[in-house]
Short mmCIF file of C-alpha atoms and ligand atoms in Angstrom, two decimals:
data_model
loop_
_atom_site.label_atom_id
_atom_site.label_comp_id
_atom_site.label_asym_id
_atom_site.label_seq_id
_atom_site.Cartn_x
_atom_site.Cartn_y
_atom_site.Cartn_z
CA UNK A 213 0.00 0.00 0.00
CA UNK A 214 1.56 3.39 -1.10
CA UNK A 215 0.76 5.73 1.73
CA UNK A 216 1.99 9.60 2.21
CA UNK A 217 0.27 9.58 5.83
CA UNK A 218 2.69 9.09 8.47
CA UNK A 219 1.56 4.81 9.64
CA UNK A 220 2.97 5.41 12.77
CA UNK A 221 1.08 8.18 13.69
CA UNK A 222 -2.24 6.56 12.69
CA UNK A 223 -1.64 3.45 14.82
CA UNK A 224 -0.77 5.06 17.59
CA UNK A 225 -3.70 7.56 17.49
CA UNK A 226 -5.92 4.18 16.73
CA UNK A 227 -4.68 2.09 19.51
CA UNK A 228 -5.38 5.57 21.95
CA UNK A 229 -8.94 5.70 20.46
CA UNK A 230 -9.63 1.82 20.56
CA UNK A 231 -7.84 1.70 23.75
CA UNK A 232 -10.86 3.88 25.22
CA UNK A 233 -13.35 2.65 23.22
CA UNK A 234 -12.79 -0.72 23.25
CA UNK A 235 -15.85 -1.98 20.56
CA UNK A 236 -13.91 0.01 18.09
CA UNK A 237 -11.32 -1.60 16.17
CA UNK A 238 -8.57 -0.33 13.55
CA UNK A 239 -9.20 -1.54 10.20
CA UNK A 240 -7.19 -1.59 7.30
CA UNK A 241 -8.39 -4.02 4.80
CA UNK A 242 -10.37 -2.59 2.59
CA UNK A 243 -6.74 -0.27 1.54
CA UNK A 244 -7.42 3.07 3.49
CA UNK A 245 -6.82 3.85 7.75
CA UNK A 246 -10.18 3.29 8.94
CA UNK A 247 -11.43 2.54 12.38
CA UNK A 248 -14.79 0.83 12.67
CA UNK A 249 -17.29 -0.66 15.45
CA UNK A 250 -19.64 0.50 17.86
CA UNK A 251 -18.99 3.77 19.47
CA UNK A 252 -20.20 4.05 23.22
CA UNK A 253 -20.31 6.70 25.29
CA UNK A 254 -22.04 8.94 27.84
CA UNK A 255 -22.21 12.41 27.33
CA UNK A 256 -23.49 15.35 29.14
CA UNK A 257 -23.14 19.63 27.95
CA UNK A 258 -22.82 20.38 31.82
CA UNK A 259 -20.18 23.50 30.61
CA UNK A 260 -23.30 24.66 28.46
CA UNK A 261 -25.87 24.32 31.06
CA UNK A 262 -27.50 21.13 29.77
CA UNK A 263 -27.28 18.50 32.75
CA UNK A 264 -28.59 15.85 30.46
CA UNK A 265 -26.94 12.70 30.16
CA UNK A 266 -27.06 10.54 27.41
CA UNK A 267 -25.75 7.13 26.32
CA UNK A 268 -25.08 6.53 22.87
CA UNK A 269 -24.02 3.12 21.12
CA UNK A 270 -23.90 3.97 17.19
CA UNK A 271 -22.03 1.61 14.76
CA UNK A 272 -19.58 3.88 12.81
CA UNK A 273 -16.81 3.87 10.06
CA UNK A 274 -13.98 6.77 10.16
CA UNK A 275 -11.94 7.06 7.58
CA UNK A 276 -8.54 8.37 8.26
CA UNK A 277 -7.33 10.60 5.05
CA UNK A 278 -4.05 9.64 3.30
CA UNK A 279 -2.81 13.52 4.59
CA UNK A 280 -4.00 12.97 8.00
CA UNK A 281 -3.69 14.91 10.11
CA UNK A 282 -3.35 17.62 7.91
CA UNK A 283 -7.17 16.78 6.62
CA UNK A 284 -9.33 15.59 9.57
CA UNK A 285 -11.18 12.14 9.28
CA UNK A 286 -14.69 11.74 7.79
CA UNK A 287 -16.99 9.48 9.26
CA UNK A 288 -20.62 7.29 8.35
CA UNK A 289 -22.67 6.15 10.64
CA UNK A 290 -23.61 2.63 9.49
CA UNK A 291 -25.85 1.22 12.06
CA UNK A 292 -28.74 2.83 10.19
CA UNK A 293 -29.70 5.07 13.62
CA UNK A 294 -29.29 8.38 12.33
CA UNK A 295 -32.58 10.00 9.73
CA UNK A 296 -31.34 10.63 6.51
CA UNK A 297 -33.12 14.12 7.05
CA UNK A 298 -30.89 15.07 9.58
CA UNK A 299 -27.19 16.36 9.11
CA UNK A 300 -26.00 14.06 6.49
CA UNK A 301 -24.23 15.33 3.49
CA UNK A 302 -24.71 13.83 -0.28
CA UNK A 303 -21.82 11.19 -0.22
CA UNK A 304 -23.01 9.56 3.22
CA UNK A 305 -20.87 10.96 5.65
CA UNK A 306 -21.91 13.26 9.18
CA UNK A 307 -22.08 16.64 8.60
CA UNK A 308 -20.50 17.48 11.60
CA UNK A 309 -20.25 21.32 11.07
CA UNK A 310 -19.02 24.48 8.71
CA UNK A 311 -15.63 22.71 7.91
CA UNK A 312 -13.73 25.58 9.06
CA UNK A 313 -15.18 25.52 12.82
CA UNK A 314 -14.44 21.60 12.44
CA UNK A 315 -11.17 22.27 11.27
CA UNK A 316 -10.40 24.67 14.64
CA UNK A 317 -11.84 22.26 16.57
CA UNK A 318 -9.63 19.11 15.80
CA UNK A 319 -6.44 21.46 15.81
CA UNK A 320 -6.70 22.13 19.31
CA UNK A 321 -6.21 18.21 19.78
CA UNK A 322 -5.88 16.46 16.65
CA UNK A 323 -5.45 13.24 17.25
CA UNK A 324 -8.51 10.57 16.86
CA UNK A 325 -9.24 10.88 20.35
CA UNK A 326 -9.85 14.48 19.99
CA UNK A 327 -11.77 14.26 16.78
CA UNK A 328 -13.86 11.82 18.60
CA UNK A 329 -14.98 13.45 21.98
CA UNK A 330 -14.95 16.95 20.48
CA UNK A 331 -16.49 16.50 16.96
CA UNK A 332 -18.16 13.54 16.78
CA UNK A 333 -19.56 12.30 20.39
CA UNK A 334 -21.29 16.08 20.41
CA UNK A 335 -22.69 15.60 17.14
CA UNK A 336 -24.31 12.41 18.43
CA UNK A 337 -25.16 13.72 21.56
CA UNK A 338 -26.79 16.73 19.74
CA UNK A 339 -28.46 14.31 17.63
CA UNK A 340 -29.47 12.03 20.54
CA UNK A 341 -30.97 15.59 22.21
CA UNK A 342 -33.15 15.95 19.27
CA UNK A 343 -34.62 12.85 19.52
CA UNK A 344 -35.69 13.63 23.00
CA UNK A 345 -36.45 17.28 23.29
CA UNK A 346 -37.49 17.89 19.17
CA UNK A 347 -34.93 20.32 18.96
CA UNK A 348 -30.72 20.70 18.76
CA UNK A 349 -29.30 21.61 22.39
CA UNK A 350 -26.70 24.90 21.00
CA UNK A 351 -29.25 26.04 18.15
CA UNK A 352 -28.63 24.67 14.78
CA UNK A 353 -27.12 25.77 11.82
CA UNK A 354 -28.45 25.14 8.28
CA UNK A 355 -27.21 22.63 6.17
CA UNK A 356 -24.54 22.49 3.35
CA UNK A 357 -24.00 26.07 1.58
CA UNK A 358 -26.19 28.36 4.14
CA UNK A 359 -24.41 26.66 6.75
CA UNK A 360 -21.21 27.90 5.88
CA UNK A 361 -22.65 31.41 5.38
CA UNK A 362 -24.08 31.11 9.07
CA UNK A 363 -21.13 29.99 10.70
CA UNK A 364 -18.92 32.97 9.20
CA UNK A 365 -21.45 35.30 10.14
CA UNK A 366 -21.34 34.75 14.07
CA UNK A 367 -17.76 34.05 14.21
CA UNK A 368 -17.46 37.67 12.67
CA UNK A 369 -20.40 39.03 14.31
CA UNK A 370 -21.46 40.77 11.15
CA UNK A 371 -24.92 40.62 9.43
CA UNK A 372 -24.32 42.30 6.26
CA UNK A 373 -23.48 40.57 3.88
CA UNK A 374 -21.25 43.06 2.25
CA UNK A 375 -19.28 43.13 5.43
CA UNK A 376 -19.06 39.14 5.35
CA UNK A 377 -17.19 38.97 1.82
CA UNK A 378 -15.15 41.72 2.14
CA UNK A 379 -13.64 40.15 5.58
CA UNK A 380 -13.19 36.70 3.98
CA UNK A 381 -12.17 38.13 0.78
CA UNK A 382 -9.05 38.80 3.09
CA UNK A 383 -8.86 34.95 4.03
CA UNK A 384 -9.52 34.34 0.32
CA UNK A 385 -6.80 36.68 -1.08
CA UNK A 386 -4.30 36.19 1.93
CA UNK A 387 -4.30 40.07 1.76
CA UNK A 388 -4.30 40.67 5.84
CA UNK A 389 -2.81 44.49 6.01
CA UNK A 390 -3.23 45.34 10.06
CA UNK A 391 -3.63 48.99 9.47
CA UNK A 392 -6.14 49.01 6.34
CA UNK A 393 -9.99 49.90 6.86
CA UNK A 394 -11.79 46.83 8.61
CA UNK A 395 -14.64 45.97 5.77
CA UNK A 396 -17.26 45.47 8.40
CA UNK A 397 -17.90 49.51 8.37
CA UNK A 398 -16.78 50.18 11.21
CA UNK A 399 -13.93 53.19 10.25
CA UNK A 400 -11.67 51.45 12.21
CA UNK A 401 -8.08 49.92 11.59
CA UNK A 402 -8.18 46.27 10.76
CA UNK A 403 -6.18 45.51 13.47
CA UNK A 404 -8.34 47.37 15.97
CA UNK A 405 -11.16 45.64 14.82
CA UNK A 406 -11.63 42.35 13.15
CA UNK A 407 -7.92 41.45 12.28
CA UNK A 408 -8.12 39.37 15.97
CA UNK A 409 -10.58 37.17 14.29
CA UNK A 410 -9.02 36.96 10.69
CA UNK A 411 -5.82 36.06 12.03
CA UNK A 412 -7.32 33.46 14.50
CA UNK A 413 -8.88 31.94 11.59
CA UNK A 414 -5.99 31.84 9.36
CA UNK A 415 -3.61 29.19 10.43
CA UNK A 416 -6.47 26.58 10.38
CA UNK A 417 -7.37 26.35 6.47
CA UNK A 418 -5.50 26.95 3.34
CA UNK A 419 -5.96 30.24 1.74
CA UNK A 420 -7.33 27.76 -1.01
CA UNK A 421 -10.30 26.67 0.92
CA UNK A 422 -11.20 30.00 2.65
CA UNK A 423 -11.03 31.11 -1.61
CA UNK A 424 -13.83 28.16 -1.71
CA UNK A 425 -15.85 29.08 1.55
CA UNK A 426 -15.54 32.49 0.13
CA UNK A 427 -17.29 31.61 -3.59
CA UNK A 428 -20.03 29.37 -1.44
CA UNK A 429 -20.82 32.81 0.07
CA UNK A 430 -20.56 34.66 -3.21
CA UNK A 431 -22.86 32.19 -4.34
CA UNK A 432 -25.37 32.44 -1.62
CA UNK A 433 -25.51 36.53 -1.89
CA UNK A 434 -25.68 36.42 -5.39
CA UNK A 435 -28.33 33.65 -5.56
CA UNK A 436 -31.09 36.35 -3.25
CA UNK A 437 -30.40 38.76 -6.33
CA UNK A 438 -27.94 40.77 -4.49
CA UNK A 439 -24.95 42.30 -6.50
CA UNK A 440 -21.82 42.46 -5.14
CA UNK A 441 -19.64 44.94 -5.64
CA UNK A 442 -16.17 45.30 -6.39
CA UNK A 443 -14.83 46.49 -3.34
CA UNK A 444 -15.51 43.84 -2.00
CA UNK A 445 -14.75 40.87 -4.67
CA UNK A 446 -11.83 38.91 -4.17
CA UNK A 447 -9.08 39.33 -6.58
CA UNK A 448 -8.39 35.85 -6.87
CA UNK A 449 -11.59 35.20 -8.22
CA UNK A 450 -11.45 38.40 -10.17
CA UNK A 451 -8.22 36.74 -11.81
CA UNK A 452 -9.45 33.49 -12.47
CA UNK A 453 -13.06 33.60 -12.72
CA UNK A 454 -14.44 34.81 -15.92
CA UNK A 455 -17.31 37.50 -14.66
CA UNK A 456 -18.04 39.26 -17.90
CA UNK A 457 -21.50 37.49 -17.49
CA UNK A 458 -22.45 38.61 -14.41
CA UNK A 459 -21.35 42.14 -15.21
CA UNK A 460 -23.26 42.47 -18.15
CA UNK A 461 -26.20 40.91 -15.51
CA UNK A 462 -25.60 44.10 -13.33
CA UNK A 463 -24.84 41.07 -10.62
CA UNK A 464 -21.35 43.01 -10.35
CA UNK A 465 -20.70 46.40 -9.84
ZN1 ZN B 540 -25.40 19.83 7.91
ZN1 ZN B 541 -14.41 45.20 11.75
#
């Protein structure tokens, strides 16, 4: 098996997890890292004020990615437990969250452990909530595209939309200037305002896919019939995007 991801590392984070977790077991035979079983635990929000307790037992699959843990594992839940209406995306797997606030998450501990009791478990606890009290515990995001859009929003505190692009667009364009105007409106310096947040951000994703969360919001803005204007497009897409379209459409200005 070719492999760029360090074995080591994935058996030793495997033998932590299934050390733990003991009906989970590292597999390897269908060619990719993959730990698979029942996951059990009991799990409580006490930090967030929720006292309830509940036990889960769901039959999972994680796959470990060949750059792990540079990419963070993906996971199905194969026991069959989990509605197909609830946060599932297209190809099968949990949508655990905006892939950026996953991506923070992991990096404070990545290792499978980590990924486990701090992305998964509260997804499945969430989920077992539902069940119970016909709503998510913290609120709940939308799925897929509007998600993304959401997420952004509070972690930047903005609601205007032009304010939301033109502080990715910084993410997007890797174009972080401390003492340029903060897009949010607010007159001040970037770095008296925002540039906490944009830098916090930045180590976690490539510039590459804050460009991507940044055309998912494009598209989202554009799609309610809202043009966007130039101050706050992203060069990068300005450079490789062909917009002559949505010029002539007035969708740019
Ligand atoms: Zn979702
Ligand atoms: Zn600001």
């Amino acid at each position: 098996m070719t492999s760029d991801a360090p074995l080591d590392l994935i058996r030793s984070h495997c033998e932590e997890l299934t050390a733990k977790y003991t009906s989970l077991m590292f597999d390897i035979s269908a060619g990719e890292y993959a730990v698979k079983g029942a996951l059990r635990f009991s799990a409580s929000a006490k930090e967030e004020g929720i006292p309830e307790v509940f036990h889960g037992d769901y039959q999972i699959a994680i796959s470990i990615p060949r750059d792990y843990p540079k990419s963070y594992p993906w996971v199905k839940e194969v026991g069959g437990k989990i509605d197909t209406g609830f946060h599932i995306n297209p190809d099968g797997t949990l949508c655990l969250g905006a892939p950026i606030a996953i991506r923070k998450t992991f990096d404070e501990n990545p290792t499978l452990i980590g990924f486990v009791e701090s992305c998964l478990i509260p997804f499945l606890y969430s989920y077992e909530y539902k069940l119970k009290n016909g709503k998510l515990p913290f609120g709940e995001l939308s799925h897929g595209d509007l998600g993304i859009v959401e997420h952004y929003r509070s972690s930047f505190k903005v609601a205007d939309d032009y304010a939301l692009l033109g502080l990715l667009r910084i993410l997007a364009d890797d174009s972080y200037r401390g003492h340029l105007e903060c897009p949010c409106g607010s007159k001040q310096r970037l770095r008296n305002c925002h540039g906490e947040q944009l830098l916090d951000l930045k180590p976690h994703q490539s510039q590459n896919a804050f460009l991507m969360d940044y055309v998912t919001v494009m598209g989202t803005v554009l799609k309610k019939g809202t043009p966007i204007p130039r101050a706050v497009l992203s060069k990068v897409v300005e450079k490789n995007v062909d917009l002559s379209k949505l010029e002539k459409n007035g969708a740019i200005i």
